[in-house]
Coordinates of C-alpha atoms and ligand atoms in Angstrom, one line a residue:
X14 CA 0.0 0.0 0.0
X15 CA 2.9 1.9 1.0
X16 CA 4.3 2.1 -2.4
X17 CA 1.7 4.8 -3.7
X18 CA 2.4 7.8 -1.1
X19 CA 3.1 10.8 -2.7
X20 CA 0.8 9.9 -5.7
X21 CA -1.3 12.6 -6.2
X22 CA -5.1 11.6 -5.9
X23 CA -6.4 13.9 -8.2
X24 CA -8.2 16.1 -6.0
X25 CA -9.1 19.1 -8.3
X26 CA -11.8 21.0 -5.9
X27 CA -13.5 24.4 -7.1
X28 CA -16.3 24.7 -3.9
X29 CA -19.1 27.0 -5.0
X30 CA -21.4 26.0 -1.7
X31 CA -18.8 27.2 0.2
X32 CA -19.6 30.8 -1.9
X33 CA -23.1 30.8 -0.7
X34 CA -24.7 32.6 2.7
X35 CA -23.5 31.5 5.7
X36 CA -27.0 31.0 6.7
X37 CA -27.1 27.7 4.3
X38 CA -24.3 25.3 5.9
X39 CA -22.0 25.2 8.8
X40 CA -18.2 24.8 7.9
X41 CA -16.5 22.2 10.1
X42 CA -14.5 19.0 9.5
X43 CA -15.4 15.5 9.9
X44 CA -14.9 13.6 12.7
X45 CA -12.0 11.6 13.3
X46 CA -12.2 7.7 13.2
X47 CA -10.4 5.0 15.2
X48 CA -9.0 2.6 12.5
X49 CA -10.3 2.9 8.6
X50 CA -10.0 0.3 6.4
X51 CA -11.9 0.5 2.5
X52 CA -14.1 -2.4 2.1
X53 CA -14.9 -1.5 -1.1
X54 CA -14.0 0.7 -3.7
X55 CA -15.8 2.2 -7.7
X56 CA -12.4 2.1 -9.7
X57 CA -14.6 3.5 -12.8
X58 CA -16.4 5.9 -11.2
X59 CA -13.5 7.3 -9.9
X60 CA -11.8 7.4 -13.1
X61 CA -14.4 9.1 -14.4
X62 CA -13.9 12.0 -11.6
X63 CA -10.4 12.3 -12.6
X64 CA -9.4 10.5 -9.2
X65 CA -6.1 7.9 -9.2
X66 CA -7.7 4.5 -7.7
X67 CA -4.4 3.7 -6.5
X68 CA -3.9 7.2 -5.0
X69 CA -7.2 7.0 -3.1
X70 CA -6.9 2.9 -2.2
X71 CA -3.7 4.1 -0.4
X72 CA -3.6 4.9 3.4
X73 CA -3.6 8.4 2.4
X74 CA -6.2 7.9 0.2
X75 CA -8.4 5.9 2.9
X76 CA -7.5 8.8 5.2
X77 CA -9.3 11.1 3.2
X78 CA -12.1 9.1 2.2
X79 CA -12.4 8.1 6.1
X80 CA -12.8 11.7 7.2
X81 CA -9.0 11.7 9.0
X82 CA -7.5 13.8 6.5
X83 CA -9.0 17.1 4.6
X84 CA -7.5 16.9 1.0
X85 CA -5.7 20.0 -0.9
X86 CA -8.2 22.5 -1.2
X87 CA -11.5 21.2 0.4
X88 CA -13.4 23.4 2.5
X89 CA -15.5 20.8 4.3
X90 CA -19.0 21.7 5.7
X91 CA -22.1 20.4 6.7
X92 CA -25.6 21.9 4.9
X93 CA -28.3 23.2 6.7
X94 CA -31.8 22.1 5.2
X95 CA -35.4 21.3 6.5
X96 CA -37.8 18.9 5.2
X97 CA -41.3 17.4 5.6
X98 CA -40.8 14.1 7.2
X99 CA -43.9 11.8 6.5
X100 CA -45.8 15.0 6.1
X101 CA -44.3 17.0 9.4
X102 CA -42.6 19.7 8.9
X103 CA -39.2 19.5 10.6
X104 CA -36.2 21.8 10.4
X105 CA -32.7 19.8 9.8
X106 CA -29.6 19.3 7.6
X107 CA -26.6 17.2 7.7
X108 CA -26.5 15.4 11.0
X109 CA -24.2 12.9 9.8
X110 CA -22.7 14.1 6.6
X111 CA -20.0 16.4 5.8
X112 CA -20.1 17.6 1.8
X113 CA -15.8 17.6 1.5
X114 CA -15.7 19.7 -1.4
X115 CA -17.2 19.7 -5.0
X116 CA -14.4 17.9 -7.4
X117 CA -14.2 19.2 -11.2
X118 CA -14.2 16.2 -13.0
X119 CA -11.9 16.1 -16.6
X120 CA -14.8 16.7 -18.9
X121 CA -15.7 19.8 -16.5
X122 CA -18.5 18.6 -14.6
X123 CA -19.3 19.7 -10.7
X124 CA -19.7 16.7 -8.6
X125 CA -20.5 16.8 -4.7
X126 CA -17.9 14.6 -2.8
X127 CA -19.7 13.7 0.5
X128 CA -18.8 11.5 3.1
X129 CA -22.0 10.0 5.0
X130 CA -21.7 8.9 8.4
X131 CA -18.6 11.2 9.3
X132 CA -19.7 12.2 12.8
X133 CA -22.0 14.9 14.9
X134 CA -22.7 18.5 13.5
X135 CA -24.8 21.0 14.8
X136 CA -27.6 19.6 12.5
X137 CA -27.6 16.4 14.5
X138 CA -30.1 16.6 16.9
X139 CA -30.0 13.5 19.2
X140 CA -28.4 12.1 16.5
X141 CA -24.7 10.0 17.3
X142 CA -23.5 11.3 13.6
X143 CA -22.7 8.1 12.6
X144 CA -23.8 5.3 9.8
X145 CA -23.5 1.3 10.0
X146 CA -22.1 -0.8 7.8
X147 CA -24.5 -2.4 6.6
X148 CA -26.7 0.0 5.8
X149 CA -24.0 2.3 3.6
X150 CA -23.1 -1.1 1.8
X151 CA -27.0 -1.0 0.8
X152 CA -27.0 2.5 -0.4
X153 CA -23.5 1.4 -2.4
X154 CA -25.6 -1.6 -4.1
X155 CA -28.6 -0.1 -4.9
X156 CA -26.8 3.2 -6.1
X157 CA -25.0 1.7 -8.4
X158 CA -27.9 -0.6 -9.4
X159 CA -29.9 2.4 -9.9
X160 CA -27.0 3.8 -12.1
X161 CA -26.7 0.6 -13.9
X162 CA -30.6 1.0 -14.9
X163 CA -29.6 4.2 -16.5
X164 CA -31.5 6.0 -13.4
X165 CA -30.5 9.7 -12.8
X166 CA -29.2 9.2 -9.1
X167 CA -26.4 9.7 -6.3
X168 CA -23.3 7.7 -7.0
X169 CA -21.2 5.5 -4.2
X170 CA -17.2 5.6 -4.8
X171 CA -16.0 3.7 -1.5
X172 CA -17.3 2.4 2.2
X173 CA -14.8 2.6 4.7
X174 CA -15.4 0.8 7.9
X175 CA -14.5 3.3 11.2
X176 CA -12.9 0.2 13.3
X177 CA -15.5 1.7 15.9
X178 CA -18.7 0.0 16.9
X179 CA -21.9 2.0 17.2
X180 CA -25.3 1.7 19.1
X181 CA -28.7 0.9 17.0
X182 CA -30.9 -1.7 18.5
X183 CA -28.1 -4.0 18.2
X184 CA -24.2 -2.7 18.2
X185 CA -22.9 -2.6 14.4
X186 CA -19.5 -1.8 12.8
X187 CA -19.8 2.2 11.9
X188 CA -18.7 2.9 8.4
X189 CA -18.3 6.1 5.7
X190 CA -19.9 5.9 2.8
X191 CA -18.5 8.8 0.0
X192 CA -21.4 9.8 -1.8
X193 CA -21.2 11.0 -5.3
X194 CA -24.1 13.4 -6.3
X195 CA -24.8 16.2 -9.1
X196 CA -25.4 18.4 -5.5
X197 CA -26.8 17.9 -2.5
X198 CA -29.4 20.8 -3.5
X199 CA -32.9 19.4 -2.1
X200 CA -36.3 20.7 -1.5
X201 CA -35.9 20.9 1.9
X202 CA -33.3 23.3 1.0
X203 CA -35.5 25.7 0.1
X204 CA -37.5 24.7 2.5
X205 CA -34.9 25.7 5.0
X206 CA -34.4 29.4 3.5
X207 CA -37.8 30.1 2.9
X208 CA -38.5 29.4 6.5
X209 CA -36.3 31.7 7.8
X210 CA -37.7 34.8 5.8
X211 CA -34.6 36.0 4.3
X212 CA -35.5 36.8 0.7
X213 CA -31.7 37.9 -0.2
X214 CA -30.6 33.7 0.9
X215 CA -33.6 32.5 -1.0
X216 CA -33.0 34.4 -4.5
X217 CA -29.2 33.4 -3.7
X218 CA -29.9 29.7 -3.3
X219 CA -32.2 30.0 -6.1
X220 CA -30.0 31.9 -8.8
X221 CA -27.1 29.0 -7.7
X222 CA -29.5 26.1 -7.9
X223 CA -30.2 27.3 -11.7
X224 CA -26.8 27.9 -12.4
X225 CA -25.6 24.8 -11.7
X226 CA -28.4 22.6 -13.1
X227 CA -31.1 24.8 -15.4
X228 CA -28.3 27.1 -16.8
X229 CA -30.4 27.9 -20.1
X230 CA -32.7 30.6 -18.4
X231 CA -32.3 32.6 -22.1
X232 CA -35.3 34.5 -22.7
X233 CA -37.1 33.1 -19.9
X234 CA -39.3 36.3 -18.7
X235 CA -39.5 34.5 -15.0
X236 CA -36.5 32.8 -14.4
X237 CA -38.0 31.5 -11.0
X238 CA -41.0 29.9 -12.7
X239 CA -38.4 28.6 -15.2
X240 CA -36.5 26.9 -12.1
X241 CA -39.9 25.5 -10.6
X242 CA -41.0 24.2 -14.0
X243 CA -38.2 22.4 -15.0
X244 CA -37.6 20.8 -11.6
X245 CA -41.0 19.2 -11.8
X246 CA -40.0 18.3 -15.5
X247 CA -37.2 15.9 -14.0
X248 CA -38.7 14.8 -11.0
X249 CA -41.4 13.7 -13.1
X250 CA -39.2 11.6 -15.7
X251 CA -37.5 10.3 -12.8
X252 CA -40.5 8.6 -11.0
X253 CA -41.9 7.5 -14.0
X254 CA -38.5 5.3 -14.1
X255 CA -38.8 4.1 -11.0
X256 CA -42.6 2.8 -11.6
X257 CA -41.6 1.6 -14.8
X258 CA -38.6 -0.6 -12.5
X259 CA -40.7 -0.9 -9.4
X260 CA -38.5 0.8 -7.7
X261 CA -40.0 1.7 -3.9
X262 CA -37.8 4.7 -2.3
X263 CA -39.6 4.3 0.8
X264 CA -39.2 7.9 2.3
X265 CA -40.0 10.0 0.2
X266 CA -39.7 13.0 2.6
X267 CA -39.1 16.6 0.6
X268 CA -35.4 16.6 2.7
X269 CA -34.9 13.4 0.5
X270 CA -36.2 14.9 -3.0
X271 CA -32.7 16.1 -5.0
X272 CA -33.2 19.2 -7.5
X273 CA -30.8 17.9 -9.9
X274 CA -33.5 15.0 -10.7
X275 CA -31.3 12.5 -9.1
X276 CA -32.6 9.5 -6.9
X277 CA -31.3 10.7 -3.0
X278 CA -30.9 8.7 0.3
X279 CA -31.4 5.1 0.0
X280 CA -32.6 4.3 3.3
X281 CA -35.5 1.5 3.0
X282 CA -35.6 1.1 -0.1
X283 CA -36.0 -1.7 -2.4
X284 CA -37.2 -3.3 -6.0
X285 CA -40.7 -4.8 -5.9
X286 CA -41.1 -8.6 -6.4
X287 CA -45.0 -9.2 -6.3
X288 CA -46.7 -6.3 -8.3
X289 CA -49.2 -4.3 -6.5
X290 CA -49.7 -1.0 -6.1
X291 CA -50.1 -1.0 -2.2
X292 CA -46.6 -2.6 -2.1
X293 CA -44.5 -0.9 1.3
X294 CA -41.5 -2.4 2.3
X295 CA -40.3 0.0 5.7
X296 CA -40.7 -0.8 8.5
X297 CA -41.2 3.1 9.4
X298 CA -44.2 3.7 6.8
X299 CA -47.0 2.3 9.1
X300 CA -49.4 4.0 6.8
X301 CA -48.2 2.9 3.2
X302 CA -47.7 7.2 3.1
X303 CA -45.3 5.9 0.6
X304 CA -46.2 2.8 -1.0
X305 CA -45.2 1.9 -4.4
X306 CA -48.5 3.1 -5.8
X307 CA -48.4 6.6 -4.1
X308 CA -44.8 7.7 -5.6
X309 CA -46.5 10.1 -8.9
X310 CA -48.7 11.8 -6.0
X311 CA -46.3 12.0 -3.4
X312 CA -43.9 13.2 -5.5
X313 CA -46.5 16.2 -6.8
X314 CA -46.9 17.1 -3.2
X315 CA -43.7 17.7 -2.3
X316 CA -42.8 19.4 -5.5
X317 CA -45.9 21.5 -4.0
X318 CA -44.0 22.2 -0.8
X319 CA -41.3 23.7 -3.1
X320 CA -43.2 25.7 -5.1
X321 CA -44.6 27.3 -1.8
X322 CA -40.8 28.0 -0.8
X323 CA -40.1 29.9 -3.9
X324 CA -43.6 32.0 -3.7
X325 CA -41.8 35.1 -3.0
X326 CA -39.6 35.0 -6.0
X327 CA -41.9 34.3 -8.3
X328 CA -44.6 37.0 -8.1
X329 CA -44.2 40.0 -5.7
X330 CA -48.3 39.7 -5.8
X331 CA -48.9 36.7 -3.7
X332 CA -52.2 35.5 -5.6
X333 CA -50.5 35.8 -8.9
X334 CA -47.7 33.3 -7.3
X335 CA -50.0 31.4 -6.4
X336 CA -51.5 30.6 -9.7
X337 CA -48.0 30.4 -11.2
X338 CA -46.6 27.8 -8.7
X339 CA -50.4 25.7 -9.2
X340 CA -50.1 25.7 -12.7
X341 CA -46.4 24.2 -13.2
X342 CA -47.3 21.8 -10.4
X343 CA -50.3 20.8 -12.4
X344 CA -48.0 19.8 -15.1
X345 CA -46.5 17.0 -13.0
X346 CA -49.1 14.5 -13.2
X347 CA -49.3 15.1 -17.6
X348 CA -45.3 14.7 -18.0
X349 CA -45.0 11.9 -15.6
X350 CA -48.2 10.2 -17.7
X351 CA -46.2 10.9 -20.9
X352 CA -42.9 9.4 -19.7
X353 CA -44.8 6.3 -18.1
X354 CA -46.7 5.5 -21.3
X355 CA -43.8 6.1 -23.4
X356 CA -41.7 3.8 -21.1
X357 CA -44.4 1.1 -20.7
X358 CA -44.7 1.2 -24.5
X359 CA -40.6 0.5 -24.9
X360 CA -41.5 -2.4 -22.3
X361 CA -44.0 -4.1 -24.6
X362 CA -42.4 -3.4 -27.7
X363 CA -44.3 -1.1 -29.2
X364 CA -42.2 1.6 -31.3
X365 CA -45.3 4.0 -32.6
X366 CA -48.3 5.1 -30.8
X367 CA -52.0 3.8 -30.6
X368 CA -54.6 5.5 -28.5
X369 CA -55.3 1.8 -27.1
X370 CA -51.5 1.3 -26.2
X371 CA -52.2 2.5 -22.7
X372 CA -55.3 -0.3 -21.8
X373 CA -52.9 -2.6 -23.4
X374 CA -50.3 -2.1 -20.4
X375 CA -53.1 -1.6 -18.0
X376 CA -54.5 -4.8 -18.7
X377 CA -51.4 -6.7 -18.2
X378 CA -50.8 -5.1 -14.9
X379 CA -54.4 -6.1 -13.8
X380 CA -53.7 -9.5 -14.6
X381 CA -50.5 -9.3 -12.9
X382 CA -52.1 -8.0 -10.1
X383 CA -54.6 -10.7 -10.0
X384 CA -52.2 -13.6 -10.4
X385 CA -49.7 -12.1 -8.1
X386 CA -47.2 -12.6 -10.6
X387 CA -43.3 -10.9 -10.3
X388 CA -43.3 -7.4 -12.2
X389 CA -39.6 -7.4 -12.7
X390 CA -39.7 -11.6 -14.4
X391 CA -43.1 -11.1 -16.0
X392 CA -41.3 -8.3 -18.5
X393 CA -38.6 -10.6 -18.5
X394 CA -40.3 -13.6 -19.8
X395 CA -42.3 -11.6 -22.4
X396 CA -39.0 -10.2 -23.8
X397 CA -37.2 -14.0 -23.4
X398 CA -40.7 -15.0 -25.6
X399 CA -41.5 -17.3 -23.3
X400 CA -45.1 -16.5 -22.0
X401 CA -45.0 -20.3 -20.4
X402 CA -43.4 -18.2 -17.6
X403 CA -45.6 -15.7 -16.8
X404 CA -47.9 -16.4 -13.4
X405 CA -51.0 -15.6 -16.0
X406 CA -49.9 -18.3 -18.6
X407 CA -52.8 -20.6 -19.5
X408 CA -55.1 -18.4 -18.5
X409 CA -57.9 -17.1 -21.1
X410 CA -57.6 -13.7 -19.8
X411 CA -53.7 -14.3 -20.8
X412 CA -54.3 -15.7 -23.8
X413 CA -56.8 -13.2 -25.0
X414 CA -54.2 -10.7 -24.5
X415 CA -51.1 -11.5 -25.5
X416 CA -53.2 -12.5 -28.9
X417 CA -53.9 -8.7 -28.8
X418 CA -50.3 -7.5 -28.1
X419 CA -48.9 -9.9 -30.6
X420 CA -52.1 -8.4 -33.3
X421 CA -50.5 -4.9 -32.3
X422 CA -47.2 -5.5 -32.7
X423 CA -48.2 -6.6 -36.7
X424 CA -49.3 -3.1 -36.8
X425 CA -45.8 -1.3 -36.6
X426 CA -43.9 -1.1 -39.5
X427 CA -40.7 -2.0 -37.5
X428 CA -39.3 -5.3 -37.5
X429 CA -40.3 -8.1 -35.1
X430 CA -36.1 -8.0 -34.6
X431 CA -35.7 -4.4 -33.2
X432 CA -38.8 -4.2 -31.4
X433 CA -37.4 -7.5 -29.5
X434 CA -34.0 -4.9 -29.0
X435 CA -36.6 -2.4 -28.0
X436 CA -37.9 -4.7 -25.5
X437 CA -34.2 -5.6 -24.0
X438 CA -33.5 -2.6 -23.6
X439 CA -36.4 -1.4 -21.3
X440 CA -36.9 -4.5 -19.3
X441 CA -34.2 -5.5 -17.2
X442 CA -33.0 -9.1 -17.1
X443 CA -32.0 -9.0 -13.4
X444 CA -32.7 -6.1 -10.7
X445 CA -31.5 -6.0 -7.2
X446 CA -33.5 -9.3 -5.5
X447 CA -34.1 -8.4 -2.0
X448 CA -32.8 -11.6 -0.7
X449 CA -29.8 -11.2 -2.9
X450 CA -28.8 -8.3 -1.1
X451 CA -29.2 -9.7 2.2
X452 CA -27.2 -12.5 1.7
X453 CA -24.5 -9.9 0.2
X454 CA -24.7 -7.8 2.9
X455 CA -24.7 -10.6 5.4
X456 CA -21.4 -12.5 4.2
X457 CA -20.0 -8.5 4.3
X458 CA -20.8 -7.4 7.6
X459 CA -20.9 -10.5 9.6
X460 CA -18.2 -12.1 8.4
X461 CA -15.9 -9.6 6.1
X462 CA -16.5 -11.4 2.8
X463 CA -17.2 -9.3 -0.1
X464 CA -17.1 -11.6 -2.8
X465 CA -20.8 -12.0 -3.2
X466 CA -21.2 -8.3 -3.2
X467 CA -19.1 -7.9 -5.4
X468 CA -20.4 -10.2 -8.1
X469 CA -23.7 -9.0 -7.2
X470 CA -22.5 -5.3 -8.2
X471 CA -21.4 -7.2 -11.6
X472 CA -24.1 -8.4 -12.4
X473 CA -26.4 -5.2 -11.8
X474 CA -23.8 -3.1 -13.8
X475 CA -25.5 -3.9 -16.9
X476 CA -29.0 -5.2 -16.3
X477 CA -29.7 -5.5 -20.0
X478 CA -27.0 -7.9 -21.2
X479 CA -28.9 -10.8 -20.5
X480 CA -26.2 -13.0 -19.8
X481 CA -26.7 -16.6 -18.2
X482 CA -25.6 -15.3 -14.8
X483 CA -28.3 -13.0 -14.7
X484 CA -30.6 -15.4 -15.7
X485 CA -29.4 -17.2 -12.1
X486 CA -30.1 -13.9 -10.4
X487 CA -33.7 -13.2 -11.8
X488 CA -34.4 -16.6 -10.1
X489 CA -37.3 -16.2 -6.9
X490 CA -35.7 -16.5 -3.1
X491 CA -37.3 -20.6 -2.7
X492 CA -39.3 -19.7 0.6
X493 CA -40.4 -16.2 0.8
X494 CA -41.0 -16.8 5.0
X495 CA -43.2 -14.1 5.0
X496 CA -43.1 -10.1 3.3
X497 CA -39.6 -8.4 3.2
X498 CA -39.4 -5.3 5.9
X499 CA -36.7 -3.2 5.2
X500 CA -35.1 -0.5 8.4
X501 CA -33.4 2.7 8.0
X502 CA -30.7 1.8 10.2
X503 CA -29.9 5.3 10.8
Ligands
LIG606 P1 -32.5 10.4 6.5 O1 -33.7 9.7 7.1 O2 -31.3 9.6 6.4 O3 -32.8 11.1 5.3 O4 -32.1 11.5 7.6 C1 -33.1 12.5 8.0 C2 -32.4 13.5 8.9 O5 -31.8 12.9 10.1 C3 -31.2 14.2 8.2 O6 -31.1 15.5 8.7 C4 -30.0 13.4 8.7 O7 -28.8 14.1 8.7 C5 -30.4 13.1 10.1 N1 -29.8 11.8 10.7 C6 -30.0 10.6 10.2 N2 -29.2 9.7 10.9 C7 -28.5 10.4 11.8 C8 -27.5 10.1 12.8 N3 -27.2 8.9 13.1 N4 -27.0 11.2 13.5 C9 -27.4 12.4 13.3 N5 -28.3 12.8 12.4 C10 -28.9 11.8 11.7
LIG607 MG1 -32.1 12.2 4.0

């Protein structure tokens, strides 16, 4: 290890946070840690920030990534935000994260470099500042298999475990996940400045936040409205991938909801097996606030909560502001409809559009509903042409349809060939299988093998190769002993 000291990581900060009011963040450093060690480590994706793997894998490196060494030119500080948790409306920010700096990557793009779990800060509340291992392996996993989908979301470059243990209901190893992210800009954010009254931090928050992700205000008459409308724009596309995956974030607070567009925070949650709508697999969401089903809405209410932050910007005549900030919410619910139908569309094939297209889709998801059949292998099996393994096969329901989709497919000019590429393309062959990750995790933390998480991350890096391996992984858990419960494990 010793051999690469003096190699120069690659650290090329340029910290534009750092630039905004004081109000927004707290500067400090993170938390020293007894004895790091890197568990495991994105080689590609830190290529692609300009960083030397070997540089960073080095105790120096692990240092740095551990929170016991502030690279050249970081300004390390925590950000202040607030949020609606489960509807509540709480003021918070980084209790256990410390953004290290924003690293200029070699084709010039801005990328937050945060480590998560690095200790108290005056955000923490009761809070001990710390993360366990298990749970920043998870958010590694299902990061990357996020990324892998060709998801807009956070990125994970290493865990490093602390050496220390830490109290949950059990005593874990503490680790520090670095977390890659287009910001750390959230809703809560605004949230956080618009309930402190200051217009001046608002307008500053809000001309940075467009700056650094809606740069092409050209000719917009209200560059505000502009921010609001195109926000709503990605968070709409971006849910309407995670339905069309069955993805379940699970808590789906507005401190949790990234303005970039990217998928934040991977706390509970996890791929759906079973499809149905009602489909809640935290252990905190007692009400199903945040069940698979209620993403589109819940998702349109908290871009609500946002638009009510940036009332004051957008017309200084608060009913006019009003009407504004209702009608680009409004919008919400017609792109995400677009995006889904466009995306179930791809999933069935279909390359042109029919006004019946979207019964089509409908009606398979009923029947999948009825038949309680897997959303993620029932795609898979139409794509594989091999209806025999759908839950609805034999079925004259089944039969009726897929006799329909088939007649529909005739209808496209395109070739049976690239609509079946079409079809690979959209439906992954293997997702994240929650007792897949368990079993990763578990041979991780309990007894420091990472082999099967790292095949597992192999496999999810490109879910559309179908490859034999995958088909192993697609494969049902053999006794389901009753429905998965995933914890925050903050
Ligand atoms: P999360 O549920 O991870 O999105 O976190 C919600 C809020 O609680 C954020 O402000 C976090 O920084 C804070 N938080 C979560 N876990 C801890 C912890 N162990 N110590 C301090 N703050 C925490
Ligand atoms: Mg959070």
């Amino acid at each position: 290890m010793t051999e690469h000291k003096g190699i120069h990581p690659g650290w090329n900060f340029d910290n534009s946070y750092a630039r905004l009011p004081e109000a927004l963040y707290t500067r400090l450093k993170p938390a020293s840690v007894r004895l790091p060690k890197l568990v495991i480590f994105n080689d590609p994706l830190a290529a692609s920030l300009g960083l030397d793997s070997p540089a960073l894998r080095s105790d120096e490196g692990v240092a740095v990534l551990a929170g016991n060494a502030v690279p050249e030119g970081a300004e390390p500080l925590a950000q202040a935000y607030a949020g609606h948790q489960f509807g509540n409306f709480t003021m918070l920010g980084d209790g256990r994260a410390v953004l290290i700096g924003e690293q200029i990557t070699p084709l010039g793009k801005r990328a937050d470099i945060q480590l998560k779990g690095s200790g108290r800060t005056p955000y923490s509340r009761g809070g001990d500042g710390r993360a366990a291992l298990g749970p920043m392996l998870r958010e590694y996993i299902i990061s990357e298999a996020m990324h892998g989908l060709g998801i807009a979301t956070t990125r994970s470059l290493a865990v490093v475990s602390t050496g220390e243990p830490i109290i949950r209901e059990t005593e874990q190893p503490g680790a520090i996940l670095t977390r890659v992210a287009a910001s750390h800009l959230r809703v809560g954010t605004f949230q956080y400045a618009a309930a402190r009254g200051i217009k001046e931090d608002l307008r500053a928050l809000a001309d940075y936040t467009l700056h650094r992700h809606y740069p092409e205000t050209d000719g917009e008459e209200n560059r505000y409205l502009f921010l609001l409308q195109e926000v709503v724009k990605r968070q709409a596309e971006l849910i309407a991938k995670w339905q069309l995956v069955g993805f379940i974030h699970g808590v789906m607070n507005t401190d949790n909801m990234a303005l970039s567009g990217e998928t934040i925070d991977y706390g509970p949650c996890a791929f759906m097996d079973t499809y149905d709508l009602g489909t809640v697999f935290s252990s905190i969401d007692q009400q199903g606030r945040y069940a698979f089903g209620n993403q589109p809405s819940i998702a349109a209410w908290n871009l609500a909560r946002f638009a009510e932050a940036l009332l004051p910007l957008l017309d200084d005549n608060e009913p006019q502001a009003i009407g504004l900030a209702e009608e680009a919410i409004s919008d919400f619910g017609v792109i995400f409809n677009r995006n889904w139908l466009a995306g179930m569309r791809a999933k069935l094939g279909i390359c042109n559009e029919e006004p019946e297209d979207e019964s089509l889709a409908e009606e398979l998801l009923g029947m999948m509903h009825k038949h309680r059949a897997d959303y993620a292998n029932t795609f898979r099996a139409l794509t594989l042409d091999k209806p025999e393994d759908t839950a609805m096969f034999g079925t004259e329901e089944f039969t009726r349809w897929h006799e329909l989709w088939q007649a529909r497919l005739g209808r496209q000019e395109e070739s049976q060939e690239s609509s079946q590429q079409l079809m690979r393309s959209s439906n992954p062959a293997v997702i994240p299988r929650n007792h897949r990750v368990e079993e990763a995790l578990e041979a991780a933390v309990n007894q420091g093998d990472y082999s099967l998480m790292e095949r597992l991350l192999g496999v999810l890096s490109n879910p559309y190769a179908y490859t034999s391996e995958q088909a192993e992984y697609s494969a049902l858990p053999e006794s389901c002993g009753g429905p998965y419960r995933t914890f925050c494990g903050t």
